[in-house]
Amino acid sequence: MVTHGVQNRESAGPAAASDAPPLRGAQVVGLVATLLLGVISFQLNASMVTPALPDMAERLGGSVDDIAQVSSLFFLAGAIGGVILSRISDFVGRRKVLVAVLTVTAVGTLICFLAPSLPVLLIGRVLQGASSAAFQIAYVILNERLSAKVFGTALGVLTAINGGVGGVDGFFGGALSDRYGFRAIFAVILVVGVLAAVCVALFIPKDRPSVTAGRMDWWGAGALSVALYCVTYFVSHGSSDGWTSPSTLGYLAGTLVSALAFGLVERGRATPLVSLTHLKSRRMWPLVTTTVLVLSGVFAVINFTVVIISQNPDTGFGLSATDSALLFLTPAALIGLGAAPMAGWFAGKRGWLTTLRAGLVLSIVALCVVAAFPLDKWLVIAAVAFLGITYNGLVLTTLNGLGVLLSPKDAPAALPGLNGAAFGIGAGLGIGIVAPYAARATAGGYATALWISVAITVLALGTSLFIAAPRTDHA
């Protein structure tokens, strides 16, 4: 059997198979620290801004629906940009694209800081969405530059940030907004973003020769972008207007037509955005499906249903927004900071699929506890905190790792980009499905919403059984 280091480098494709040895010692620390700064720039854009939405509405004018676009457009742009920009890096190089991504993000942040009106702010938020690609590109860089022995732990460090910067980023954003206004948040994000771009340009190793010959598939990128746009608003309108409303059905039709167009375009491309042969294989569709289902199940519980229960004064715990975040969101995020690197280390030793399935089983157990005892405050707090280990640590780390390890050799960034979009789609879909039941604000409604989330997560465990084993697994 070949060594772990050779296995990992083979999985990354031709670029990783060059004669350059994997980084070691201080080089690894420098690489991970630089990439960490890059992904933090995305996470701050995602989490620090949310508490400032009321202040933006007051200062810039706009209804609740209007101001909600500050978040929704950011994540939509991130889903589209993550797929396209990460794939471009296969052609022109990781460092070049990552520097460009962080530069565009900084420009968007500057626009947000100076925005005199909500429409201008939304333009800035769309540009900021490019920062989503920082995660996918960073994961591929780790796989190409590090040995398998180090890869899992390093990936876990970056994945930990995906769950929030220790849970304090949102709190810090709220404090800045309360004291100085929303523009102070964008000032902090701008400093971090510019510093990240400079560090990537200076410290990330030079790009190797192009992994993929040929040209970027812009027709496929366009078709997939339309599909992602339509499916995002299908979920959004389904939750708010009803799943059989004309607007919802219109977006569903748009999703199906654009998905069909994407398939037809990809069949005729020499270098497709995502090869249909690969997409239909056990290295792709089961992983993407599992990611959508996991986020639909677990994310909706932690970030929606439990939050609704915690703040309901009649059928719930009657907590303030701050106390709810401190008791239910912050512990899981803090635990995840330590659990994710350990999960990556464990996956490298015991197998990525084994770790994923173990995390899913344990997460299902925790969700069952919440669903069975939704009004027992301390039991729910304990179960959600436990999800910091099982979900934030074991599951999210392995989903991201498998996205890199199972990607095709001739398109190393294709699956990470697609899997990244699946995270956003799953999160929105899960909330859309359970929202009507949780909105009843009754014990029965909460229980129904939670058991639906349990069922979706069980489906995720089922689809995980179809995922092909990466070369680094012992199986």
PDB file of C-alpha atoms in Angstrom, residues 252-443:
ATOM      1  CA  LEU A 252     -39.349  25.624 -10.053  1.00  0.00           C
ATOM      2  CA  ALA A 253     -39.922  25.618 -13.799  1.00  0.00           C
ATOM      3  CA  GLY A 254     -36.923  27.907 -14.244  1.00  0.00           C
ATOM      4  CA  THR A 255     -34.800  25.534 -12.170  1.00  0.00           C
ATOM      5  CA  LEU A 256     -35.778  22.513 -14.260  1.00  0.00           C
ATOM      6  CA  VAL A 257     -35.319  24.271 -17.608  1.00  0.00           C
ATOM      7  CA  SER A 258     -31.925  25.745 -16.685  1.00  0.00           C
ATOM      8  CA  ALA A 259     -30.761  22.412 -15.247  1.00  0.00           C
ATOM      9  CA  LEU A 260     -31.752  20.707 -18.516  1.00  0.00           C
ATOM     10  CA  ALA A 261     -29.935  23.419 -20.478  1.00  0.00           C
ATOM     11  CA  PHE A 262     -26.859  22.893 -18.295  1.00  0.00           C
ATOM     12  CA  GLY A 263     -26.882  19.172 -19.060  1.00  0.00           C
ATOM     13  CA  LEU A 264     -27.203  19.768 -22.794  1.00  0.00           C
ATOM     14  CA  VAL A 265     -24.394  22.341 -22.785  1.00  0.00           C
ATOM     15  CA  GLU A 266     -22.036  20.120 -20.796  1.00  0.00           C
ATOM     16  CA  ARG A 267     -22.432  17.200 -23.190  1.00  0.00           C
ATOM     17  CA  GLY A 268     -20.860  19.175 -26.006  1.00  0.00           C
ATOM     18  CA  ARG A 269     -17.964  20.789 -24.144  1.00  0.00           C
ATOM     19  CA  ALA A 270     -14.364  19.609 -24.378  1.00  0.00           C
ATOM     20  CA  THR A 271     -13.624  20.979 -20.878  1.00  0.00           C
ATOM     21  CA  PRO A 272     -17.025  21.194 -19.145  1.00  0.00           C
ATOM     22  CA  LEU A 273     -17.620  23.116 -15.949  1.00  0.00           C
ATOM     23  CA  VAL A 274     -18.687  19.817 -14.370  1.00  0.00           C
ATOM     24  CA  SER A 275     -18.389  16.628 -16.413  1.00  0.00           C
ATOM     25  CA  LEU A 276     -21.703  14.764 -16.555  1.00  0.00           C
ATOM     26  CA  THR A 277     -19.785  11.493 -16.405  1.00  0.00           C
ATOM     27  CA  HIS A 278     -18.211  12.552 -13.130  1.00  0.00           C
ATOM     28  CA  LEU A 279     -21.474  14.068 -11.863  1.00  0.00           C
ATOM     29  CA  LYS A 280     -23.274  10.737 -12.332  1.00  0.00           C
ATOM     30  CA  SER A 281     -20.518   8.779 -10.607  1.00  0.00           C
ATOM     31  CA  ARG A 282     -20.420   7.799  -6.930  1.00  0.00           C
ATOM     32  CA  ARG A 283     -17.646  10.343  -6.435  1.00  0.00           C
ATOM     33  CA  MET A 284     -20.009  13.289  -6.984  1.00  0.00           C
ATOM     34  CA  TRP A 285     -23.793  12.963  -6.797  1.00  0.00           C
ATOM     35  CA  PRO A 286     -23.960  11.114  -3.454  1.00  0.00           C
ATOM     36  CA  LEU A 287     -21.666  13.667  -1.794  1.00  0.00           C
ATOM     37  CA  VAL A 288     -23.549  16.695  -3.132  1.00  0.00           C
ATOM     38  CA  THR A 289     -26.883  15.087  -2.190  1.00  0.00           C
ATOM     39  CA  THR A 290     -25.623  14.251   1.298  1.00  0.00           C
ATOM     40  CA  THR A 291     -24.433  17.829   1.796  1.00  0.00           C
ATOM     41  CA  VAL A 292     -27.811  19.263   0.779  1.00  0.00           C
ATOM     42  CA  LEU A 293     -29.652  16.857   3.103  1.00  0.00           C
ATOM     43  CA  VAL A 294     -27.305  17.379   6.061  1.00  0.00           C
ATOM     44  CA  LEU A 295     -27.640  21.149   5.878  1.00  0.00           C
ATOM     45  CA  SER A 296     -31.408  20.852   5.360  1.00  0.00           C
ATOM     46  CA  GLY A 297     -31.676  18.726   8.486  1.00  0.00           C
ATOM     47  CA  VAL A 298     -29.192  19.989  11.063  1.00  0.00           C
ATOM     48  CA  PHE A 299     -28.738  23.637  10.080  1.00  0.00           C
ATOM     49  CA  ALA A 300     -32.487  24.264  10.289  1.00  0.00           C
ATOM     50  CA  VAL A 301     -32.578  22.904  13.852  1.00  0.00           C
ATOM     51  CA  ILE A 302     -29.624  24.879  15.213  1.00  0.00           C
ATOM     52  CA  ASN A 303     -30.111  28.144  13.374  1.00  0.00           C
ATOM     53  CA  PHE A 304     -33.895  28.315  13.052  1.00  0.00           C
ATOM     54  CA  THR A 305     -36.217  26.032  15.018  1.00  0.00           C
ATOM     55  CA  VAL A 306     -34.277  26.093  18.286  1.00  0.00           C
ATOM     56  CA  VAL A 307     -33.829  29.876  17.985  1.00  0.00           C
ATOM     57  CA  ILE A 308     -37.592  30.309  17.484  1.00  0.00           C
ATOM     58  CA  ILE A 309     -38.339  28.111  20.507  1.00  0.00           C
ATOM     59  CA  SER A 310     -35.788  29.911  22.681  1.00  0.00           C
ATOM     60  CA  GLN A 311     -37.301  33.351  22.042  1.00  0.00           C
ATOM     61  CA  ASN A 312     -40.998  32.423  22.303  1.00  0.00           C
ATOM     62  CA  PRO A 313     -42.283  33.749  25.663  1.00  0.00           C
ATOM     63  CA  ASP A 314     -45.466  31.640  25.591  1.00  0.00           C
ATOM     64  CA  THR A 315     -44.456  28.233  24.208  1.00  0.00           C
ATOM     65  CA  GLY A 316     -40.716  28.406  24.647  1.00  0.00           C
ATOM     66  CA  PHE A 317     -37.996  29.806  26.860  1.00  0.00           C
ATOM     67  CA  GLY A 318     -38.693  33.545  26.462  1.00  0.00           C
ATOM     68  CA  LEU A 319     -35.058  34.539  25.985  1.00  0.00           C
ATOM     69  CA  SER A 320     -33.747  37.707  24.380  1.00  0.00           C
ATOM     70  CA  ALA A 321     -31.910  37.478  21.075  1.00  0.00           C
ATOM     71  CA  THR A 322     -28.580  37.998  22.858  1.00  0.00           C
ATOM     72  CA  ASP A 323     -29.222  35.348  25.516  1.00  0.00           C
ATOM     73  CA  SER A 324     -30.492  32.929  22.876  1.00  0.00           C
ATOM     74  CA  ALA A 325     -27.296  33.312  20.870  1.00  0.00           C
ATOM     75  CA  LEU A 326     -25.071  32.936  23.929  1.00  0.00           C
ATOM     76  CA  LEU A 327     -26.836  29.786  25.156  1.00  0.00           C
ATOM     77  CA  PHE A 328     -27.595  27.977  21.899  1.00  0.00           C
ATOM     78  CA  LEU A 329     -25.318  29.253  19.123  1.00  0.00           C
ATOM     79  CA  THR A 330     -22.065  30.273  20.777  1.00  0.00           C
ATOM     80  CA  PRO A 331     -21.329  26.972  22.638  1.00  0.00           C
ATOM     81  CA  ALA A 332     -21.618  24.874  19.464  1.00  0.00           C
ATOM     82  CA  ALA A 333     -19.436  27.331  17.528  1.00  0.00           C
ATOM     83  CA  LEU A 334     -16.775  27.396  20.250  1.00  0.00           C
ATOM     84  CA  ILE A 335     -16.781  23.601  20.572  1.00  0.00           C
ATOM     85  CA  GLY A 336     -16.543  23.328  16.791  1.00  0.00           C
ATOM     86  CA  LEU A 337     -13.350  25.394  16.778  1.00  0.00           C
ATOM     87  CA  GLY A 338     -11.604  22.597  18.649  1.00  0.00           C
ATOM     88  CA  ALA A 339     -13.576  19.663  17.277  1.00  0.00           C
ATOM     89  CA  ALA A 340     -13.066  20.383  13.557  1.00  0.00           C
ATOM     90  CA  PRO A 341      -9.235  20.093  13.538  1.00  0.00           C
ATOM     91  CA  MET A 342      -9.480  16.947  15.664  1.00  0.00           C
ATOM     92  CA  ALA A 343     -12.078  15.555  13.233  1.00  0.00           C
ATOM     93  CA  GLY A 344      -9.732  16.185  10.308  1.00  0.00           C
ATOM     94  CA  TRP A 345      -6.907  14.424  12.134  1.00  0.00           C
ATOM     95  CA  PHE A 346      -9.187  11.490  13.016  1.00  0.00           C
ATOM     96  CA  ALA A 347     -10.495  11.219   9.434  1.00  0.00           C
ATOM     97  CA  GLY A 348      -6.947  11.016   8.115  1.00  0.00           C
ATOM     98  CA  LYS A 349      -6.238   8.156  10.527  1.00  0.00           C
ATOM     99  CA  ARG A 350      -9.497   6.184  10.478  1.00  0.00           C
ATOM    100  CA  GLY A 351     -11.079   7.068   7.154  1.00  0.00           C
ATOM    101  CA  TRP A 352     -13.116  10.002   5.864  1.00  0.00           C
ATOM    102  CA  LEU A 353     -16.287   8.026   5.218  1.00  0.00           C
ATOM    103  CA  THR A 354     -16.149   6.299   8.587  1.00  0.00           C
ATOM    104  CA  THR A 355     -15.807   9.663  10.315  1.00  0.00           C
ATOM    105  CA  LEU A 356     -18.647  11.209   8.284  1.00  0.00           C
ATOM    106  CA  ARG A 357     -21.057   8.380   9.042  1.00  0.00           C
ATOM    107  CA  ALA A 358     -20.131   8.324  12.721  1.00  0.00           C
ATOM    108  CA  GLY A 359     -20.769  12.065  12.887  1.00  0.00           C
ATOM    109  CA  LEU A 360     -24.138  11.649  11.180  1.00  0.00           C
ATOM    110  CA  VAL A 361     -25.254   8.869  13.530  1.00  0.00           C
ATOM    111  CA  LEU A 362     -24.272  10.896  16.597  1.00  0.00           C
ATOM    112  CA  SER A 363     -25.937  14.013  15.153  1.00  0.00           C
ATOM    113  CA  ILE A 364     -29.152  12.067  14.615  1.00  0.00           C
ATOM    114  CA  VAL A 365     -29.050  10.981  18.262  1.00  0.00           C
ATOM    115  CA  ALA A 366     -28.680  14.616  19.368  1.00  0.00           C
ATOM    116  CA  LEU A 367     -31.508  15.734  17.062  1.00  0.00           C
ATOM    117  CA  CYS A 368     -33.779  13.002  18.448  1.00  0.00           C
ATOM    118  CA  VAL A 369     -33.179  14.331  21.954  1.00  0.00           C
ATOM    119  CA  VAL A 370     -34.135  17.846  20.869  1.00  0.00           C
ATOM    120  CA  ALA A 371     -37.217  16.581  18.995  1.00  0.00           C
ATOM    121  CA  ALA A 372     -38.371  14.419  21.913  1.00  0.00           C
ATOM    122  CA  PHE A 373     -37.852  17.127  24.556  1.00  0.00           C
ATOM    123  CA  PRO A 374     -38.119  20.476  22.701  1.00  0.00           C
ATOM    124  CA  LEU A 375     -39.253  22.434  25.761  1.00  0.00           C
ATOM    125  CA  ASP A 376     -36.618  21.140  28.176  1.00  0.00           C
ATOM    126  CA  LYS A 377     -34.241  24.109  28.039  1.00  0.00           C
ATOM    127  CA  TRP A 378     -31.116  22.588  29.555  1.00  0.00           C
ATOM    128  CA  LEU A 379     -31.474  19.317  27.687  1.00  0.00           C
ATOM    129  CA  VAL A 380     -31.810  21.218  24.405  1.00  0.00           C
ATOM    130  CA  ILE A 381     -28.784  23.367  25.289  1.00  0.00           C
ATOM    131  CA  ALA A 382     -26.733  20.229  25.975  1.00  0.00           C
ATOM    132  CA  ALA A 383     -27.867  18.497  22.776  1.00  0.00           C
ATOM    133  CA  VAL A 384     -27.115  21.526  20.587  1.00  0.00           C
ATOM    134  CA  ALA A 385     -23.708  21.922  22.233  1.00  0.00           C
ATOM    135  CA  PHE A 386     -23.036  18.240  21.467  1.00  0.00           C
ATOM    136  CA  LEU A 387     -23.770  19.035  17.814  1.00  0.00           C
ATOM    137  CA  GLY A 388     -20.711  21.291  17.995  1.00  0.00           C
ATOM    138  CA  ILE A 389     -18.677  18.061  18.093  1.00  0.00           C
ATOM    139  CA  THR A 390     -20.745  15.830  15.826  1.00  0.00           C
ATOM    140  CA  TYR A 391     -22.010  18.310  13.228  1.00  0.00           C
ATOM    141  CA  ASN A 392     -19.635  21.318  13.283  1.00  0.00           C
ATOM    142  CA  GLY A 393     -16.686  19.006  13.871  1.00  0.00           C
ATOM    143  CA  LEU A 394     -17.101  15.541  12.363  1.00  0.00           C
ATOM    144  CA  VAL A 395     -19.690  16.128   9.627  1.00  0.00           C
ATOM    145  CA  LEU A 396     -18.779  19.526   8.190  1.00  0.00           C
ATOM    146  CA  THR A 397     -15.055  18.748   8.182  1.00  0.00           C
ATOM    147  CA  THR A 398     -15.477  15.451   6.347  1.00  0.00           C
ATOM    148  CA  LEU A 399     -17.971  16.856   3.828  1.00  0.00           C
ATOM    149  CA  ASN A 400     -15.464  19.550   2.891  1.00  0.00           C
ATOM    150  CA  GLY A 401     -12.565  17.099   2.863  1.00  0.00           C
ATOM    151  CA  LEU A 402     -14.383  14.592   0.665  1.00  0.00           C
ATOM    152  CA  GLY A 403     -15.246  17.402  -1.741  1.00  0.00           C
ATOM    153  CA  VAL A 404     -11.517  17.849  -2.355  1.00  0.00           C
ATOM    154  CA  LEU A 405     -10.421  14.218  -2.224  1.00  0.00           C
ATOM    155  CA  LEU A 406     -13.125  12.938  -4.584  1.00  0.00           C
ATOM    156  CA  SER A 407     -12.841  15.688  -7.199  1.00  0.00           C
ATOM    157  CA  PRO A 408     -11.654  14.566 -10.665  1.00  0.00           C
ATOM    158  CA  LYS A 409      -7.921  14.718 -11.380  1.00  0.00           C
ATOM    159  CA  ASP A 410      -8.468  16.920 -14.426  1.00  0.00           C
ATOM    160  CA  ALA A 411     -10.748  19.331 -12.505  1.00  0.00           C
ATOM    161  CA  PRO A 412      -9.629  19.458  -8.865  1.00  0.00           C
ATOM    162  CA  ALA A 413     -11.789  22.477  -7.988  1.00  0.00           C
ATOM    163  CA  ALA A 414     -15.002  21.292  -9.699  1.00  0.00           C
ATOM    164  CA  LEU A 415     -16.450  19.230  -6.842  1.00  0.00           C
ATOM    165  CA  PRO A 416     -15.395  21.605  -4.024  1.00  0.00           C
ATOM    166  CA  GLY A 417     -17.184  24.436  -5.843  1.00  0.00           C
ATOM    167  CA  LEU A 418     -20.326  22.398  -6.460  1.00  0.00           C
ATOM    168  CA  ASN A 419     -20.321  21.077  -2.909  1.00  0.00           C
ATOM    169  CA  GLY A 420     -19.939  24.616  -1.589  1.00  0.00           C
ATOM    170  CA  ALA A 421     -23.095  25.660  -3.447  1.00  0.00           C
ATOM    171  CA  ALA A 422     -24.877  22.631  -1.943  1.00  0.00           C
ATOM    172  CA  PHE A 423     -24.217  24.016   1.550  1.00  0.00           C
ATOM    173  CA  GLY A 424     -26.192  27.182   0.803  1.00  0.00           C
ATOM    174  CA  ILE A 425     -28.995  25.399  -1.012  1.00  0.00           C
ATOM    175  CA  GLY A 426     -29.396  22.886   1.808  1.00  0.00           C
ATOM    176  CA  ALA A 427     -29.516  25.547   4.528  1.00  0.00           C
ATOM    177  CA  GLY A 428     -32.245  27.492   2.736  1.00  0.00           C
ATOM    178  CA  LEU A 429     -34.211  24.381   1.793  1.00  0.00           C
ATOM    179  CA  GLY A 430     -34.291  23.021   5.340  1.00  0.00           C
ATOM    180  CA  ILE A 431     -35.594  26.260   6.822  1.00  0.00           C
ATOM    181  CA  GLY A 432     -38.160  26.557   4.037  1.00  0.00           C
ATOM    182  CA  ILE A 433     -39.506  23.070   4.755  1.00  0.00           C
ATOM    183  CA  VAL A 434     -39.872  23.405   8.535  1.00  0.00           C
ATOM    184  CA  ALA A 435     -40.809  27.096   8.760  1.00  0.00           C
ATOM    185  CA  PRO A 436     -44.593  26.596   8.328  1.00  0.00           C
ATOM    186  CA  TYR A 437     -44.660  24.133  11.236  1.00  0.00           C
ATOM    187  CA  ALA A 438     -42.391  26.130  13.526  1.00  0.00           C
ATOM    188  CA  ALA A 439     -44.450  29.265  12.765  1.00  0.00           C
ATOM    189  CA  ARG A 440     -47.440  27.703  14.539  1.00  0.00           C
ATOM    190  CA  ALA A 441     -45.580  28.487  17.794  1.00  0.00           C
ATOM    191  CA  THR A 442     -47.080  25.437  19.513  1.00  0.00           C
ATOM    192  CA  ALA A 443     -45.441  22.424  21.129  1.00  0.00           C
TER     193      ALA A 443
END
